[in-house]
Amino acid sequence: VLGSVRPGRQGLRVAKYLQAKLATADFNVHIIDPIDLNLPLFAGRFAYLPAELKTEALTAVQAKFEESDAFVVITPEYNHTFSPVISNTLNYFYSEYANKIAGIVTYSVGGFGGVRAAGPLRPFFGELGLATIPKELPFPVVQNVLNEDGALSADAGASGEAIES
């Protein structure tokens, strides 16, 4: 689940990188991009929405979430917390998360990789019924580490080595 919709966002690079890595381990990966969903501000849980508010995109996401065994949330850091796009997207659902695992991936254009976004995500995920894995995966200076296709850039250096290990 991507956590940014703003112009020039870097999260899609991270999503493509992770999708390629997970595919080599034989995982079926769905990238949930809030831009594709065109969600309004949270209007209520999917299960309780009137039919006219259950868009085709939202219904498709509900089905993907229901069939998924685990989730990876990719978020930038906004004001020392996770992106509001994450809460707006995830709050539409609840039972779809029951007893499932979540991984936290953060990124930033700065040197800390958005790590301050991870802390507030843990209790949020707990309230949704998701169990988080103990380790996080930060992507510092993401614009220098990954190219637009999600591959490590030639000059990724130590950051690229850390991500690959």
mmCIF file of C-alpha atoms in Angstrom:
data_model
loop_
_atom_site.group_PDB
_atom_site.id
_atom_site.type_symbol
_atom_site.label_atom_id
_atom_site.label_comp_id
_atom_site.label_asym_id
_atom_site.label_seq_id
_atom_site.Cartn_x
_atom_site.Cartn_y
_atom_site.Cartn_z
ATOM 1 C CA VAL A 1 0.000 0.000 0.000
ATOM 2 C CA LEU A 2 1.535 3.270 -1.134
ATOM 3 C CA GLY A 3 1.338 6.234 1.198
ATOM 4 C CA SER A 4 1.767 9.243 -1.047
ATOM 5 C CA VAL A 5 -0.234 10.865 -3.800
ATOM 6 C CA ARG A 6 1.667 14.107 -4.179
ATOM 7 C CA PRO A 7 3.483 15.130 -7.360
ATOM 8 C CA GLY A 8 7.080 13.904 -7.473
ATOM 9 C CA ARG A 9 6.435 11.155 -4.936
ATOM 10 C CA GLN A 10 9.214 8.620 -4.419
ATOM 11 C CA GLY A 11 7.208 5.733 -2.966
ATOM 12 C CA LEU A 12 6.456 4.135 -6.309
ATOM 13 C CA ARG A 13 10.195 3.509 -6.738
ATOM 14 C CA VAL A 14 10.211 1.662 -3.434
ATOM 15 C CA ALA A 15 7.078 -0.319 -4.339
ATOM 16 C CA LYS A 16 8.592 -1.437 -7.637
ATOM 17 C CA TYR A 17 11.829 -2.438 -5.900
ATOM 18 C CA LEU A 18 9.963 -4.513 -3.309
ATOM 19 C CA GLN A 19 7.654 -6.040 -5.901
ATOM 20 C CA ALA A 20 10.657 -7.275 -7.885
ATOM 21 C CA LYS A 21 12.375 -8.657 -4.774
ATOM 22 C CA LEU A 22 9.259 -10.417 -3.494
ATOM 23 C CA ALA A 23 8.477 -11.868 -6.926
ATOM 24 C CA THR A 24 11.825 -13.691 -6.883
ATOM 25 C CA ALA A 25 10.670 -15.355 -3.649
ATOM 26 C CA ASP A 26 7.449 -16.474 -5.368
ATOM 27 C CA PHE A 27 5.120 -13.998 -3.645
ATOM 28 C CA ASN A 28 2.106 -12.617 -5.467
ATOM 29 C CA VAL A 29 2.296 -8.838 -4.981
ATOM 30 C CA HIS A 30 -0.475 -6.299 -5.499
ATOM 31 C CA ILE A 31 0.537 -2.641 -5.469
ATOM 32 C CA ILE A 32 -2.298 -0.601 -4.013
ATOM 33 C CA ASP A 33 -1.863 2.945 -5.261
ATOM 34 C CA PRO A 34 -4.266 5.474 -3.728
ATOM 35 C CA ILE A 35 -4.013 7.593 -6.878
ATOM 36 C CA ASP A 36 -5.717 4.762 -8.772
ATOM 37 C CA LEU A 37 -8.423 4.502 -6.116
ATOM 38 C CA ASN A 38 -9.386 8.171 -6.133
ATOM 39 C CA LEU A 39 -10.805 7.764 -2.630
ATOM 40 C CA PRO A 40 -12.696 10.564 -0.972
ATOM 41 C CA LEU A 41 -11.888 11.348 2.639
ATOM 42 C CA PHE A 42 -12.841 8.400 4.814
ATOM 43 C CA ALA A 43 -16.602 7.980 4.652
ATOM 44 C CA GLY A 44 -17.015 4.789 6.687
ATOM 45 C CA ARG A 45 -16.018 1.158 6.738
ATOM 46 C CA PHE A 46 -16.427 -0.644 3.425
ATOM 47 C CA ALA A 47 -18.740 -3.223 4.991
ATOM 48 C CA TYR A 48 -21.192 -0.484 6.022
ATOM 49 C CA LEU A 49 -21.001 1.806 3.006
ATOM 50 C CA PRO A 50 -24.113 2.205 0.889
ATOM 51 C CA ALA A 51 -23.774 0.569 -2.530
ATOM 52 C CA GLU A 52 -23.448 3.906 -4.333
ATOM 53 C CA LEU A 53 -20.236 4.673 -2.381
ATOM 54 C CA LYS A 54 -18.636 1.288 -3.095
ATOM 55 C CA THR A 55 -16.704 2.234 -6.195
ATOM 56 C CA GLU A 56 -15.266 -0.385 -8.517
ATOM 57 C CA ALA A 57 -11.742 0.488 -7.369
ATOM 58 C CA LEU A 58 -12.651 0.286 -3.684
ATOM 59 C CA THR A 59 -14.418 -3.047 -4.219
ATOM 60 C CA ALA A 60 -11.337 -4.413 -6.019
ATOM 61 C CA VAL A 61 -9.075 -3.335 -3.154
ATOM 62 C CA GLN A 62 -11.395 -4.956 -0.630
ATOM 63 C CA ALA A 63 -11.125 -8.249 -2.517
ATOM 64 C CA LYS A 64 -7.312 -7.991 -2.700
ATOM 65 C CA PHE A 65 -7.080 -7.197 1.012
ATOM 66 C CA GLU A 66 -9.405 -10.075 1.857
ATOM 67 C CA GLU A 67 -7.290 -12.609 -0.077
ATOM 68 C CA SER A 68 -3.932 -11.259 1.104
ATOM 69 C CA ASP A 69 -1.889 -13.051 3.743
ATOM 70 C CA ALA A 70 0.253 -10.037 4.598
ATOM 71 C CA PHE A 71 0.617 -6.325 3.937
ATOM 72 C CA VAL A 72 3.558 -4.041 3.303
ATOM 73 C CA VAL A 73 2.889 -0.372 3.837
ATOM 74 C CA ILE A 74 5.247 2.080 2.161
ATOM 75 C CA THR A 75 5.079 5.515 3.722
ATOM 76 C CA PRO A 76 6.996 8.744 3.665
ATOM 77 C CA GLU A 77 7.390 10.674 6.886
ATOM 78 C CA TYR A 78 5.033 13.618 7.299
ATOM 79 C CA ASN A 79 5.485 15.758 10.423
ATOM 80 C CA HIS A 80 7.214 12.928 12.318
ATOM 81 C CA THR A 81 4.440 10.441 11.575
ATOM 82 C CA PHE A 82 3.063 8.337 8.737
ATOM 83 C CA SER A 83 1.230 9.748 5.767
ATOM 84 C CA PRO A 84 -2.452 10.630 6.161
ATOM 85 C CA VAL A 85 -2.991 8.821 2.857
ATOM 86 C CA ILE A 86 -2.228 5.554 4.684
ATOM 87 C CA SER A 87 -4.894 6.053 7.327
ATOM 88 C CA ASN A 88 -7.430 7.240 4.765
ATOM 89 C CA THR A 89 -6.854 4.147 2.614
ATOM 90 C CA LEU A 90 -6.620 1.546 5.373
ATOM 91 C CA ASN A 91 -9.490 2.838 7.524
ATOM 92 C CA TYR A 92 -12.021 1.787 4.894
ATOM 93 C CA PHE A 93 -11.423 -1.824 5.919
ATOM 94 C CA TYR A 94 -11.234 -3.788 9.155
ATOM 95 C CA SER A 95 -12.122 -7.484 9.075
ATOM 96 C CA GLU A 96 -9.862 -7.866 6.022
ATOM 97 C CA TYR A 97 -6.827 -7.417 8.318
ATOM 98 C CA ALA A 98 -7.743 -9.942 11.018
ATOM 99 C CA ASN A 99 -4.775 -12.036 12.131
ATOM 100 C CA LYS A 100 -2.545 -10.917 9.282
ATOM 101 C CA ILE A 101 1.013 -9.638 9.226
ATOM 102 C CA ALA A 102 2.205 -6.154 8.246
ATOM 103 C CA GLY A 103 5.624 -4.912 7.264
ATOM 104 C CA ILE A 104 6.619 -1.268 7.570
ATOM 105 C CA VAL A 105 8.710 0.365 4.866
ATOM 106 C CA THR A 106 9.621 4.037 5.136
ATOM 107 C CA TYR A 107 11.460 6.405 2.854
ATOM 108 C CA SER A 108 12.630 9.971 2.587
ATOM 109 C CA VAL A 109 14.787 12.228 0.483
ATOM 110 C CA GLY A 110 16.858 12.827 3.633
ATOM 111 C CA GLY A 111 19.311 10.655 5.487
ATOM 112 C CA PHE A 112 16.980 9.090 8.060
ATOM 113 C CA GLY A 113 14.766 7.226 5.608
ATOM 114 C CA GLY A 114 11.499 8.286 7.210
ATOM 115 C CA VAL A 115 12.046 6.120 10.297
ATOM 116 C CA ARG A 116 9.953 8.376 12.545
ATOM 117 C CA ALA A 117 6.898 7.328 10.530
ATOM 118 C CA ALA A 118 7.260 3.716 11.657
ATOM 119 C CA GLY A 119 6.647 4.221 15.387
ATOM 120 C CA PRO A 120 3.109 5.618 15.096
ATOM 121 C CA LEU A 121 2.182 2.943 12.545
ATOM 122 C CA ARG A 122 2.587 0.082 15.040
ATOM 123 C CA PRO A 123 -0.319 1.001 17.364
ATOM 124 C CA PHE A 124 -2.447 1.975 14.359
ATOM 125 C CA PHE A 125 -1.864 -1.459 12.824
ATOM 126 C CA GLY A 126 -2.592 -3.098 16.176
ATOM 127 C CA GLU A 127 -5.989 -1.408 16.300
ATOM 128 C CA LEU A 128 -6.724 -2.731 12.817
ATOM 129 C CA GLY A 129 -5.850 -6.269 13.918
ATOM 130 C CA LEU A 130 -2.528 -6.444 12.072
ATOM 131 C CA ALA A 131 0.604 -7.812 13.739
ATOM 132 C CA THR A 132 3.751 -6.002 12.653
ATOM 133 C CA ILE A 133 7.059 -7.702 12.078
ATOM 134 C CA PRO A 134 9.789 -6.375 14.400
ATOM 135 C CA LYS A 135 12.096 -4.942 11.746
ATOM 136 C CA GLU A 136 11.465 -1.972 9.511
ATOM 137 C CA LEU A 137 12.998 -1.223 6.134
ATOM 138 C CA PRO A 138 13.972 2.431 5.697
ATOM 139 C CA PHE A 139 15.056 3.908 2.363
ATOM 140 C CA PRO A 140 17.159 7.033 3.024
ATOM 141 C CA VAL A 141 17.920 9.433 0.162
ATOM 142 C CA VAL A 142 15.597 7.293 -1.925
ATOM 143 C CA GLN A 143 15.939 9.522 -4.983
ATOM 144 C CA ASN A 144 19.653 8.610 -5.118
ATOM 145 C CA VAL A 145 19.296 4.936 -4.181
ATOM 146 C CA LEU A 146 16.528 3.785 -6.540
ATOM 147 C CA ASN A 147 15.769 4.812 -10.090
ATOM 148 C CA GLU A 148 12.220 5.370 -11.338
ATOM 149 C CA ASP A 149 11.913 1.693 -12.310
ATOM 150 C CA GLY A 150 12.705 0.595 -8.755
ATOM 151 C CA ALA A 151 16.187 -0.716 -9.509
ATOM 152 C CA LEU A 152 19.216 0.230 -7.438
ATOM 153 C CA SER A 153 20.924 3.181 -9.041
ATOM 154 C CA ALA A 154 24.543 2.878 -10.080
ATOM 155 C CA ASP A 155 25.624 5.345 -7.391
ATOM 156 C CA ALA A 156 23.508 3.933 -4.524
ATOM 157 C CA GLY A 157 26.658 3.329 -2.490
ATOM 158 C CA ALA A 158 26.425 2.267 1.145
ATOM 159 C CA SER A 159 22.683 2.944 1.295
ATOM 160 C CA GLY A 160 22.108 0.498 -1.548
ATOM 161 C CA GLU A 161 24.317 -2.106 0.102
ATOM 162 C CA ALA A 162 22.390 -1.749 3.369
ATOM 163 C CA ILE A 163 19.047 -2.156 1.611
ATOM 164 C CA GLU A 164 20.222 -5.237 -0.262
ATOM 165 C CA SER A 165 21.506 -6.972 2.889
#
